[in-house]
Amino acid sequence: MLNAVTQGFLVGLSLIVAIGAQNAFVLKQGLKKQHIFWICLVCALSDSLLILSGVLGFAQIMIQYPAVVQISKFAGALFLIVYGAQHFYHSFKHSAVMQESSIQKQNLSELLLICLALTWLNPHVYLDTVVLIGTVSTQFAGQEMAFAAGAITASWLFFFSLGYAARWLQPVFTHSEAWKILDFLIGVVMWSIAVSLLI
């Protein structure tokens, strides 16, 4: 069982550490120190549900009904294009030095909706967590749930570490140029993922 948990943890961590739309969002909110706990919680819970779905056999349903992935692909690409454009706009917009007190506060419900969209409209998430983790879990006959527990643990550890460790970079982001560069890089990530979904 320990081997299954360890392997699940390593597989889960290897899939989640790649820079993606969801991770970039968590990083930025961590830097802004806005509703970090709730955002990390939503991301971790979403990943947990997706991982459990894969281990419990929903990967086969997705393979049989590829239209679900196709719909998610186009909806996700459209969302990422719009969201990326907003970041490009902010990266070129003139602003004063961004002190913590001057950062615009965003509504929690608005942020959670963006977080859910970045998670559930991204077909890469389904392919990684549902299909791939679900497929690998079949190698641990009788210990699939232990494998899932390891992958879920990796997800929770990663998101909360990313969200709360981001504040260590806060001194760098007292300069408006740092925020502009971050917004530009996030825009590049969003549009790159959108392009990869459409081609």
mmCIF file with all atom_site columns, C-alpha atoms in Angstrom:
data_model
loop_
_atom_site.group_PDB
_atom_site.id
_atom_site.type_symbol
_atom_site.label_atom_id
_atom_site.label_alt_id
_atom_site.label_comp_id
_atom_site.label_asym_id
_atom_site.label_entity_id
_atom_site.label_seq_id
_atom_site.pdbx_PDB_ins_code
_atom_site.Cartn_x
_atom_site.Cartn_y
_atom_site.Cartn_z
_atom_site.occupancy
_atom_site.B_iso_or_equiv
_atom_site.pdbx_formal_charge
_atom_site.auth_seq_id
_atom_site.auth_comp_id
_atom_site.auth_asym_id
_atom_site.auth_atom_id
_atom_site.pdbx_PDB_model_num
ATOM 1   C CA . MET A 1 1   ? 0.000   0.000  0.000   1.00 0.00 ? 1   MET A CA 1
ATOM 2   C CA . LEU A 1 2   ? 2.829   2.407  0.818   1.00 0.00 ? 2   LEU A CA 1
ATOM 3   C CA . ASN A 1 3   ? 4.248   1.842  -2.662  1.00 0.00 ? 3   ASN A CA 1
ATOM 4   C CA . ALA A 1 4   ? 0.882   2.667  -4.242  1.00 0.00 ? 4   ALA A CA 1
ATOM 5   C CA . VAL A 1 5   ? 0.584   5.889  -2.188  1.00 0.00 ? 5   VAL A CA 1
ATOM 6   C CA . THR A 1 6   ? 4.157   6.897  -3.030  1.00 0.00 ? 6   THR A CA 1
ATOM 7   C CA . GLN A 1 7   ? 3.709   6.223  -6.738  1.00 0.00 ? 7   GLN A CA 1
ATOM 8   C CA . GLY A 1 8   ? 0.410   8.120  -6.740  1.00 0.00 ? 8   GLY A CA 1
ATOM 9   C CA . PHE A 1 9   ? 2.098   11.073 -5.029  1.00 0.00 ? 9   PHE A CA 1
ATOM 10  C CA . LEU A 1 10  ? 4.964   11.141 -7.525  1.00 0.00 ? 10  LEU A CA 1
ATOM 11  C CA . VAL A 1 11  ? 2.720   10.795 -10.578 1.00 0.00 ? 11  VAL A CA 1
ATOM 12  C CA . GLY A 1 12  ? 0.342   13.463 -9.272  1.00 0.00 ? 12  GLY A CA 1
ATOM 13  C CA . LEU A 1 13  ? 3.166   15.862 -8.475  1.00 0.00 ? 13  LEU A CA 1
ATOM 14  C CA . SER A 1 14  ? 4.868   15.354 -11.850 1.00 0.00 ? 14  SER A CA 1
ATOM 15  C CA . LEU A 1 15  ? 1.646   16.270 -13.654 1.00 0.00 ? 15  LEU A CA 1
ATOM 16  C CA . ILE A 1 16  ? 0.716   19.286 -11.559 1.00 0.00 ? 16  ILE A CA 1
ATOM 17  C CA . VAL A 1 17  ? 4.045   21.141 -11.340 1.00 0.00 ? 17  VAL A CA 1
ATOM 18  C CA . ALA A 1 18  ? 4.002   22.121 -15.020 1.00 0.00 ? 18  ALA A CA 1
ATOM 19  C CA . ILE A 1 19  ? 3.211   25.817 -15.476 1.00 0.00 ? 19  ILE A CA 1
ATOM 20  C CA . GLY A 1 20  ? -0.391  26.057 -16.566 1.00 0.00 ? 20  GLY A CA 1
ATOM 21  C CA . ALA A 1 21  ? -3.354  28.403 -16.438 1.00 0.00 ? 21  ALA A CA 1
ATOM 22  C CA . GLN A 1 22  ? -4.508  27.203 -13.026 1.00 0.00 ? 22  GLN A CA 1
ATOM 23  C CA . ASN A 1 23  ? -1.049  27.417 -11.435 1.00 0.00 ? 23  ASN A CA 1
ATOM 24  C CA . ALA A 1 24  ? -0.432  30.896 -12.864 1.00 0.00 ? 24  ALA A CA 1
ATOM 25  C CA . PHE A 1 25  ? -3.738  32.071 -11.387 1.00 0.00 ? 25  PHE A CA 1
ATOM 26  C CA . VAL A 1 26  ? -2.926  30.661 -7.940  1.00 0.00 ? 26  VAL A CA 1
ATOM 27  C CA . LEU A 1 27  ? 0.540   32.255 -8.068  1.00 0.00 ? 27  LEU A CA 1
ATOM 28  C CA . LYS A 1 28  ? -0.829  35.699 -8.919  1.00 0.00 ? 28  LYS A CA 1
ATOM 29  C CA . GLN A 1 29  ? -3.475  35.587 -6.193  1.00 0.00 ? 29  GLN A CA 1
ATOM 30  C CA . GLY A 1 30  ? -0.831  34.420 -3.750  1.00 0.00 ? 30  GLY A CA 1
ATOM 31  C CA . LEU A 1 31  ? 1.275   37.462 -4.635  1.00 0.00 ? 31  LEU A CA 1
ATOM 32  C CA . LYS A 1 32  ? -1.749  39.717 -4.210  1.00 0.00 ? 32  LYS A CA 1
ATOM 33  C CA . LYS A 1 33  ? -2.634  37.959 -0.905  1.00 0.00 ? 33  LYS A CA 1
ATOM 34  C CA . GLN A 1 34  ? -6.286  37.800 -1.898  1.00 0.00 ? 34  GLN A CA 1
ATOM 35  C CA . HIS A 1 35  ? -8.500  34.899 -0.779  1.00 0.00 ? 35  HIS A CA 1
ATOM 36  C CA . ILE A 1 36  ? -5.564  32.474 -1.052  1.00 0.00 ? 36  ILE A CA 1
ATOM 37  C CA . PHE A 1 37  ? -7.073  29.803 1.206   1.00 0.00 ? 37  PHE A CA 1
ATOM 38  C CA . TRP A 1 38  ? -10.349 29.571 -0.709  1.00 0.00 ? 38  TRP A CA 1
ATOM 39  C CA . ILE A 1 39  ? -8.655  29.534 -4.112  1.00 0.00 ? 39  ILE A CA 1
ATOM 40  C CA . CYS A 1 40  ? -6.227  26.798 -3.049  1.00 0.00 ? 40  CYS A CA 1
ATOM 41  C CA . LEU A 1 41  ? -9.122  24.863 -1.515  1.00 0.00 ? 41  LEU A CA 1
ATOM 42  C CA . VAL A 1 42  ? -11.197 25.013 -4.715  1.00 0.00 ? 42  VAL A CA 1
ATOM 43  C CA . CYS A 1 43  ? -8.220  23.924 -6.838  1.00 0.00 ? 43  CYS A CA 1
ATOM 44  C CA . ALA A 1 44  ? -7.351  21.045 -4.511  1.00 0.00 ? 44  ALA A CA 1
ATOM 45  C CA . LEU A 1 45  ? -10.963 19.871 -4.197  1.00 0.00 ? 45  LEU A CA 1
ATOM 46  C CA . SER A 1 46  ? -11.443 20.034 -7.973  1.00 0.00 ? 46  SER A CA 1
ATOM 47  C CA . ASP A 1 47  ? -8.289  17.975 -8.528  1.00 0.00 ? 47  ASP A CA 1
ATOM 48  C CA . SER A 1 48  ? -9.423  15.487 -5.895  1.00 0.00 ? 48  SER A CA 1
ATOM 49  C CA . LEU A 1 49  ? -12.766 14.983 -7.647  1.00 0.00 ? 49  LEU A CA 1
ATOM 50  C CA . LEU A 1 50  ? -11.072 14.568 -11.032 1.00 0.00 ? 50  LEU A CA 1
ATOM 51  C CA . ILE A 1 51  ? -8.511  12.097 -9.682  1.00 0.00 ? 51  ILE A CA 1
ATOM 52  C CA . LEU A 1 52  ? -11.207 10.036 -7.951  1.00 0.00 ? 52  LEU A CA 1
ATOM 53  C CA . SER A 1 53  ? -13.252 10.079 -11.158 1.00 0.00 ? 53  SER A CA 1
ATOM 54  C CA . GLY A 1 54  ? -10.304 8.690  -13.103 1.00 0.00 ? 54  GLY A CA 1
ATOM 55  C CA . VAL A 1 55  ? -9.545  5.978  -10.555 1.00 0.00 ? 55  VAL A CA 1
ATOM 56  C CA . LEU A 1 56  ? -13.215 4.977  -10.338 1.00 0.00 ? 56  LEU A CA 1
ATOM 57  C CA . GLY A 1 57  ? -13.379 4.371  -14.084 1.00 0.00 ? 57  GLY A CA 1
ATOM 58  C CA . PHE A 1 58  ? -14.693 7.579  -15.605 1.00 0.00 ? 58  PHE A CA 1
ATOM 59  C CA . ALA A 1 59  ? -11.722 7.624  -17.965 1.00 0.00 ? 59  ALA A CA 1
ATOM 60  C CA . GLN A 1 60  ? -13.450 4.924  -20.009 1.00 0.00 ? 60  GLN A CA 1
ATOM 61  C CA . ILE A 1 61  ? -16.569 7.074  -20.318 1.00 0.00 ? 61  ILE A CA 1
ATOM 62  C CA . MET A 1 62  ? -14.504 9.998  -21.602 1.00 0.00 ? 62  MET A CA 1
ATOM 63  C CA . ILE A 1 63  ? -12.795 7.747  -24.144 1.00 0.00 ? 63  ILE A CA 1
ATOM 64  C CA . GLN A 1 64  ? -16.184 6.488  -25.360 1.00 0.00 ? 64  GLN A CA 1
ATOM 65  C CA . TYR A 1 65  ? -17.616 10.026 -25.592 1.00 0.00 ? 65  TYR A CA 1
ATOM 66  C CA . PRO A 1 66  ? -14.832 12.225 -27.024 1.00 0.00 ? 66  PRO A CA 1
ATOM 67  C CA . ALA A 1 67  ? -17.366 14.966 -27.795 1.00 0.00 ? 67  ALA A CA 1
ATOM 68  C CA . VAL A 1 68  ? -17.216 15.945 -24.113 1.00 0.00 ? 68  VAL A CA 1
ATOM 69  C CA . VAL A 1 69  ? -13.502 16.686 -24.440 1.00 0.00 ? 69  VAL A CA 1
ATOM 70  C CA . GLN A 1 70  ? -14.046 18.523 -27.754 1.00 0.00 ? 70  GLN A CA 1
ATOM 71  C CA . ILE A 1 71  ? -16.684 20.835 -26.257 1.00 0.00 ? 71  ILE A CA 1
ATOM 72  C CA . SER A 1 72  ? -14.436 21.519 -23.284 1.00 0.00 ? 72  SER A CA 1
ATOM 73  C CA . LYS A 1 73  ? -11.527 22.167 -25.648 1.00 0.00 ? 73  LYS A CA 1
ATOM 74  C CA . PHE A 1 74  ? -13.245 24.971 -27.587 1.00 0.00 ? 74  PHE A CA 1
ATOM 75  C CA . ALA A 1 75  ? -14.937 26.518 -24.546 1.00 0.00 ? 75  ALA A CA 1
ATOM 76  C CA . GLY A 1 76  ? -11.629 26.443 -22.674 1.00 0.00 ? 76  GLY A CA 1
ATOM 77  C CA . ALA A 1 77  ? -9.708  27.986 -25.585 1.00 0.00 ? 77  ALA A CA 1
ATOM 78  C CA . LEU A 1 78  ? -12.210 30.850 -25.860 1.00 0.00 ? 78  LEU A CA 1
ATOM 79  C CA . PHE A 1 79  ? -12.021 31.541 -22.130 1.00 0.00 ? 79  PHE A CA 1
ATOM 80  C CA . LEU A 1 80  ? -8.204  31.469 -22.136 1.00 0.00 ? 80  LEU A CA 1
ATOM 81  C CA . ILE A 1 81  ? -8.021  33.863 -25.101 1.00 0.00 ? 81  ILE A CA 1
ATOM 82  C CA . VAL A 1 82  ? -10.220 36.413 -23.312 1.00 0.00 ? 82  VAL A CA 1
ATOM 83  C CA . TYR A 1 83  ? -8.496  35.933 -19.953 1.00 0.00 ? 83  TYR A CA 1
ATOM 84  C CA . GLY A 1 84  ? -5.044  36.137 -21.562 1.00 0.00 ? 84  GLY A CA 1
ATOM 85  C CA . ALA A 1 85  ? -6.036  39.341 -23.380 1.00 0.00 ? 85  ALA A CA 1
ATOM 86  C CA . GLN A 1 86  ? -6.916  40.931 -20.039 1.00 0.00 ? 86  GLN A CA 1
ATOM 87  C CA . HIS A 1 87  ? -3.438  40.144 -18.726 1.00 0.00 ? 87  HIS A CA 1
ATOM 88  C CA . PHE A 1 88  ? -1.783  41.554 -21.848 1.00 0.00 ? 88  PHE A CA 1
ATOM 89  C CA . TYR A 1 89  ? -3.842  44.731 -21.394 1.00 0.00 ? 89  TYR A CA 1
ATOM 90  C CA . HIS A 1 90  ? -2.651  45.067 -17.776 1.00 0.00 ? 90  HIS A CA 1
ATOM 91  C CA . SER A 1 91  ? 0.953   44.378 -18.797 1.00 0.00 ? 91  SER A CA 1
ATOM 92  C CA . PHE A 1 92  ? 0.984   47.381 -21.157 1.00 0.00 ? 92  PHE A CA 1
ATOM 93  C CA . LYS A 1 93  ? -1.172  49.662 -19.030 1.00 0.00 ? 93  LYS A CA 1
ATOM 94  C CA . HIS A 1 94  ? 0.756   52.439 -17.285 1.00 0.00 ? 94  HIS A CA 1
ATOM 95  C CA . SER A 1 95  ? 0.519   52.212 -13.516 1.00 0.00 ? 95  SER A CA 1
ATOM 96  C CA . ALA A 1 96  ? 2.265   53.531 -10.449 1.00 0.00 ? 96  ALA A CA 1
ATOM 97  C CA . VAL A 1 97  ? 4.333   51.380 -8.107  1.00 0.00 ? 97  VAL A CA 1
ATOM 98  C CA . MET A 1 98  ? 2.117   48.559 -6.876  1.00 0.00 ? 98  MET A CA 1
ATOM 99  C CA . GLN A 1 99  ? 2.115   48.744 -3.102  1.00 0.00 ? 99  GLN A CA 1
ATOM 100 C CA . GLU A 1 100 ? 0.086   46.089 -1.297  1.00 0.00 ? 100 GLU A CA 1
ATOM 101 C CA . SER A 1 101 ? -2.493  48.709 -0.285  1.00 0.00 ? 101 SER A CA 1
ATOM 102 C CA . SER A 1 102 ? -2.963  49.836 -3.894  1.00 0.00 ? 102 SER A CA 1
ATOM 103 C CA . ILE A 1 103 ? -3.734  46.410 -5.362  1.00 0.00 ? 103 ILE A CA 1
ATOM 104 C CA . GLN A 1 104 ? -7.360  46.269 -6.454  1.00 0.00 ? 104 GLN A CA 1
ATOM 105 C CA . LYS A 1 105 ? -9.399  43.935 -4.280  1.00 0.00 ? 105 LYS A CA 1
ATOM 106 C CA . GLN A 1 106 ? -11.462 41.405 -6.189  1.00 0.00 ? 106 GLN A CA 1
ATOM 107 C CA . ASN A 1 107 ? -14.708 39.817 -5.108  1.00 0.00 ? 107 ASN A CA 1
ATOM 108 C CA . LEU A 1 108 ? -14.313 36.269 -3.753  1.00 0.00 ? 108 LEU A CA 1
ATOM 109 C CA . SER A 1 109 ? -17.171 34.858 -5.834  1.00 0.00 ? 109 SER A CA 1
ATOM 110 C CA . GLU A 1 110 ? -15.679 36.382 -8.998  1.00 0.00 ? 110 GLU A CA 1
ATOM 111 C CA . LEU A 1 111 ? -12.272 34.872 -8.259  1.00 0.00 ? 111 LEU A CA 1
ATOM 112 C CA . LEU A 1 112 ? -13.762 31.462 -7.493  1.00 0.00 ? 112 LEU A CA 1
ATOM 113 C CA . LEU A 1 113 ? -15.695 31.477 -10.787 1.00 0.00 ? 113 LEU A CA 1
ATOM 114 C CA . ILE A 1 114 ? -12.467 32.267 -12.679 1.00 0.00 ? 114 ILE A CA 1
ATOM 115 C CA . CYS A 1 115 ? -10.696 29.521 -10.733 1.00 0.00 ? 115 CYS A CA 1
ATOM 116 C CA . LEU A 1 116 ? -13.417 26.982 -11.563 1.00 0.00 ? 116 LEU A CA 1
ATOM 117 C CA . ALA A 1 117 ? -13.371 27.985 -15.235 1.00 0.00 ? 117 ALA A CA 1
ATOM 118 C CA . LEU A 1 118 ? -9.586  27.644 -15.456 1.00 0.00 ? 118 LEU A CA 1
ATOM 119 C CA . THR A 1 119 ? -9.909  24.177 -13.928 1.00 0.00 ? 119 THR A CA 1
ATOM 120 C CA . TRP A 1 120 ? -13.023 22.626 -15.439 1.00 0.00 ? 120 TRP A CA 1
ATOM 121 C CA . LEU A 1 121 ? -12.851 24.171 -18.926 1.00 0.00 ? 121 LEU A CA 1
ATOM 122 C CA . ASN A 1 122 ? -9.303  22.944 -19.490 1.00 0.00 ? 122 ASN A CA 1
ATOM 123 C CA . PRO A 1 123 ? -9.300  19.560 -21.277 1.00 0.00 ? 123 PRO A CA 1
ATOM 124 C CA . HIS A 1 124 ? -5.635  19.079 -20.323 1.00 0.00 ? 124 HIS A CA 1
ATOM 125 C CA . VAL A 1 125 ? -6.877  18.690 -16.746 1.00 0.00 ? 125 VAL A CA 1
ATOM 126 C CA . TYR A 1 126 ? -9.186  15.852 -17.798 1.00 0.00 ? 126 TYR A CA 1
ATOM 127 C CA . LEU A 1 127 ? -6.484  14.136 -19.818 1.00 0.00 ? 127 LEU A CA 1
ATOM 128 C CA . ASP A 1 128 ? -3.950  14.381 -16.969 1.00 0.00 ? 128 ASP A CA 1
ATOM 129 C CA . THR A 1 129 ? -6.043  13.716 -13.889 1.00 0.00 ? 129 THR A CA 1
ATOM 130 C CA . VAL A 1 130 ? -8.870  11.553 -15.222 1.00 0.00 ? 130 VAL A CA 1
ATOM 131 C CA . VAL A 1 131 ? -7.398  9.624  -18.148 1.00 0.00 ? 131 VAL A CA 1
ATOM 132 C CA . LEU A 1 132 ? -3.704  9.391  -17.270 1.00 0.00 ? 132 LEU A CA 1
ATOM 133 C CA . ILE A 1 133 ? -3.968  8.956  -13.492 1.00 0.00 ? 133 ILE A CA 1
ATOM 134 C CA . GLY A 1 134 ? -6.970  6.682  -13.973 1.00 0.00 ? 134 GLY A CA 1
ATOM 135 C CA . THR A 1 135 ? -4.990  4.510  -16.399 1.00 0.00 ? 135 THR A CA 1
ATOM 136 C CA . VAL A 1 136 ? -1.864  4.330  -14.215 1.00 0.00 ? 136 VAL A CA 1
ATOM 137 C CA . SER A 1 137 ? -3.968  3.411  -11.169 1.00 0.00 ? 137 SER A CA 1
ATOM 138 C CA . THR A 1 138 ? -5.004  0.147  -12.871 1.00 0.00 ? 138 THR A CA 1
ATOM 139 C CA . GLN A 1 139 ? -1.434  -1.089 -12.342 1.00 0.00 ? 139 GLN A CA 1
ATOM 140 C CA . PHE A 1 140 ? -2.163  -1.202 -8.609  1.00 0.00 ? 140 PHE A CA 1
ATOM 141 C CA . ALA A 1 141 ? -4.951  -3.775 -8.521  1.00 0.00 ? 141 ALA A CA 1
ATOM 142 C CA . GLY A 1 142 ? -6.776  -3.649 -5.204  1.00 0.00 ? 142 GLY A CA 1
ATOM 143 C CA . GLN A 1 143 ? -4.828  -0.559 -4.158  1.00 0.00 ? 143 GLN A CA 1
ATOM 144 C CA . GLU A 1 144 ? -6.293  1.995  -6.564  1.00 0.00 ? 144 GLU A CA 1
ATOM 145 C CA . MET A 1 145 ? -7.646  4.138  -3.741  1.00 0.00 ? 145 MET A CA 1
ATOM 146 C CA . ALA A 1 146 ? -4.230  4.217  -2.057  1.00 0.00 ? 146 ALA A CA 1
ATOM 147 C CA . PHE A 1 147 ? -2.760  5.400  -5.373  1.00 0.00 ? 147 PHE A CA 1
ATOM 148 C CA . ALA A 1 148 ? -5.500  8.052  -5.600  1.00 0.00 ? 148 ALA A CA 1
ATOM 149 C CA . ALA A 1 149 ? -4.783  9.161  -2.021  1.00 0.00 ? 149 ALA A CA 1
ATOM 150 C CA . GLY A 1 150 ? -1.145  9.741  -2.943  1.00 0.00 ? 150 GLY A CA 1
ATOM 151 C CA . ALA A 1 151 ? -2.044  11.778 -6.035  1.00 0.00 ? 151 ALA A CA 1
ATOM 152 C CA . ILE A 1 152 ? -4.604  13.812 -4.082  1.00 0.00 ? 152 ILE A CA 1
ATOM 153 C CA . THR A 1 153 ? -2.070  14.513 -1.330  1.00 0.00 ? 153 THR A CA 1
ATOM 154 C CA . ALA A 1 154 ? 0.365   15.826 -3.956  1.00 0.00 ? 154 ALA A CA 1
ATOM 155 C CA . SER A 1 155 ? -2.322  18.147 -5.311  1.00 0.00 ? 155 SER A CA 1
ATOM 156 C CA . TRP A 1 156 ? -3.223  19.601 -1.910  1.00 0.00 ? 156 TRP A CA 1
ATOM 157 C CA . LEU A 1 157 ? 0.416   20.037 -0.933  1.00 0.00 ? 157 LEU A CA 1
ATOM 158 C CA . PHE A 1 158 ? 1.302   21.730 -4.218  1.00 0.00 ? 158 PHE A CA 1
ATOM 159 C CA . PHE A 1 159 ? -1.572  24.218 -4.382  1.00 0.00 ? 159 PHE A CA 1
ATOM 160 C CA . PHE A 1 160 ? -1.315  25.395 -0.786  1.00 0.00 ? 160 PHE A CA 1
ATOM 161 C CA . SER A 1 161 ? 2.486   25.609 -1.031  1.00 0.00 ? 161 SER A CA 1
ATOM 162 C CA . LEU A 1 162 ? 2.242   27.640 -4.253  1.00 0.00 ? 162 LEU A CA 1
ATOM 163 C CA . GLY A 1 163 ? -0.434  29.956 -2.896  1.00 0.00 ? 163 GLY A CA 1
ATOM 164 C CA . TYR A 1 164 ? 1.241   30.719 0.420   1.00 0.00 ? 164 TYR A CA 1
ATOM 165 C CA . ALA A 1 165 ? 4.902   30.579 -0.675  1.00 0.00 ? 165 ALA A CA 1
ATOM 166 C CA . ALA A 1 166 ? 4.199   33.231 -3.330  1.00 0.00 ? 166 ALA A CA 1
ATOM 167 C CA . ARG A 1 167 ? 4.320   35.915 -0.617  1.00 0.00 ? 167 ARG A CA 1
ATOM 168 C CA . TRP A 1 168 ? 8.085   35.344 -0.331  1.00 0.00 ? 168 TRP A CA 1
ATOM 169 C CA . LEU A 1 169 ? 8.352   37.015 -3.732  1.00 0.00 ? 169 LEU A CA 1
ATOM 170 C CA . GLN A 1 170 ? 6.349   40.011 -2.508  1.00 0.00 ? 170 GLN A CA 1
ATOM 171 C CA . PRO A 1 171 ? 9.388   42.369 -2.157  1.00 0.00 ? 171 PRO A CA 1
ATOM 172 C CA . VAL A 1 172 ? 10.048  41.956 -5.887  1.00 0.00 ? 172 VAL A CA 1
ATOM 173 C CA . PHE A 1 173 ? 6.472   42.957 -6.676  1.00 0.00 ? 173 PHE A CA 1
ATOM 174 C CA . THR A 1 174 ? 6.603   46.339 -4.969  1.00 0.00 ? 174 THR A CA 1
ATOM 175 C CA . HIS A 1 175 ? 7.642   47.560 -8.432  1.00 0.00 ? 175 HIS A CA 1
ATOM 176 C CA . SER A 1 176 ? 5.016   48.030 -11.128 1.00 0.00 ? 176 SER A CA 1
ATOM 177 C CA . GLU A 1 177 ? 7.375   46.617 -13.771 1.00 0.00 ? 177 GLU A CA 1
ATOM 178 C CA . ALA A 1 178 ? 7.417   43.257 -11.981 1.00 0.00 ? 178 ALA A CA 1
ATOM 179 C CA . TRP A 1 179 ? 3.597   43.096 -12.126 1.00 0.00 ? 179 TRP A CA 1
ATOM 180 C CA . LYS A 1 180 ? 3.665   44.033 -15.817 1.00 0.00 ? 180 LYS A CA 1
ATOM 181 C CA . ILE A 1 181 ? 6.153   41.261 -16.567 1.00 0.00 ? 181 ILE A CA 1
ATOM 182 C CA . LEU A 1 182 ? 4.073   38.766 -14.572 1.00 0.00 ? 182 LEU A CA 1
ATOM 183 C CA . ASP A 1 183 ? 0.880   39.797 -16.392 1.00 0.00 ? 183 ASP A CA 1
ATOM 184 C CA . PHE A 1 184 ? 2.656   39.479 -19.740 1.00 0.00 ? 184 PHE A CA 1
ATOM 185 C CA . LEU A 1 185 ? 3.994   36.004 -18.895 1.00 0.00 ? 185 LEU A CA 1
ATOM 186 C CA . ILE A 1 186 ? 0.573   34.864 -17.675 1.00 0.00 ? 186 ILE A CA 1
ATOM 187 C CA . GLY A 1 187 ? -0.930  36.164 -20.935 1.00 0.00 ? 187 GLY A CA 1
ATOM 188 C CA . VAL A 1 188 ? 1.644   34.144 -22.887 1.00 0.00 ? 188 VAL A CA 1
ATOM 189 C CA . VAL A 1 189 ? 0.800   31.014 -20.861 1.00 0.00 ? 189 VAL A CA 1
ATOM 190 C CA . MET A 1 190 ? -2.948  31.487 -21.399 1.00 0.00 ? 190 MET A CA 1
ATOM 191 C CA . TRP A 1 191 ? -2.647  32.064 -25.144 1.00 0.00 ? 191 TRP A CA 1
ATOM 192 C CA . SER A 1 192 ? -0.125  29.233 -25.582 1.00 0.00 ? 192 SER A CA 1
ATOM 193 C CA . ILE A 1 193 ? -2.536  26.799 -23.948 1.00 0.00 ? 193 ILE A CA 1
ATOM 194 C CA . ALA A 1 194 ? -5.419  28.167 -26.033 1.00 0.00 ? 194 ALA A CA 1
ATOM 195 C CA . VAL A 1 195 ? -3.424  27.642 -29.246 1.00 0.00 ? 195 VAL A CA 1
ATOM 196 C CA . SER A 1 196 ? -2.453  24.113 -28.194 1.00 0.00 ? 196 SER A CA 1
ATOM 197 C CA . LEU A 1 197 ? -6.163  23.334 -27.688 1.00 0.00 ? 197 LEU A CA 1
ATOM 198 C CA . LEU A 1 198 ? -7.130  24.577 -31.147 1.00 0.00 ? 198 LEU A CA 1
ATOM 199 C CA . ILE A 1 199 ? -4.421  22.973 -33.296 1.00 0.00 ? 199 ILE A CA 1
#
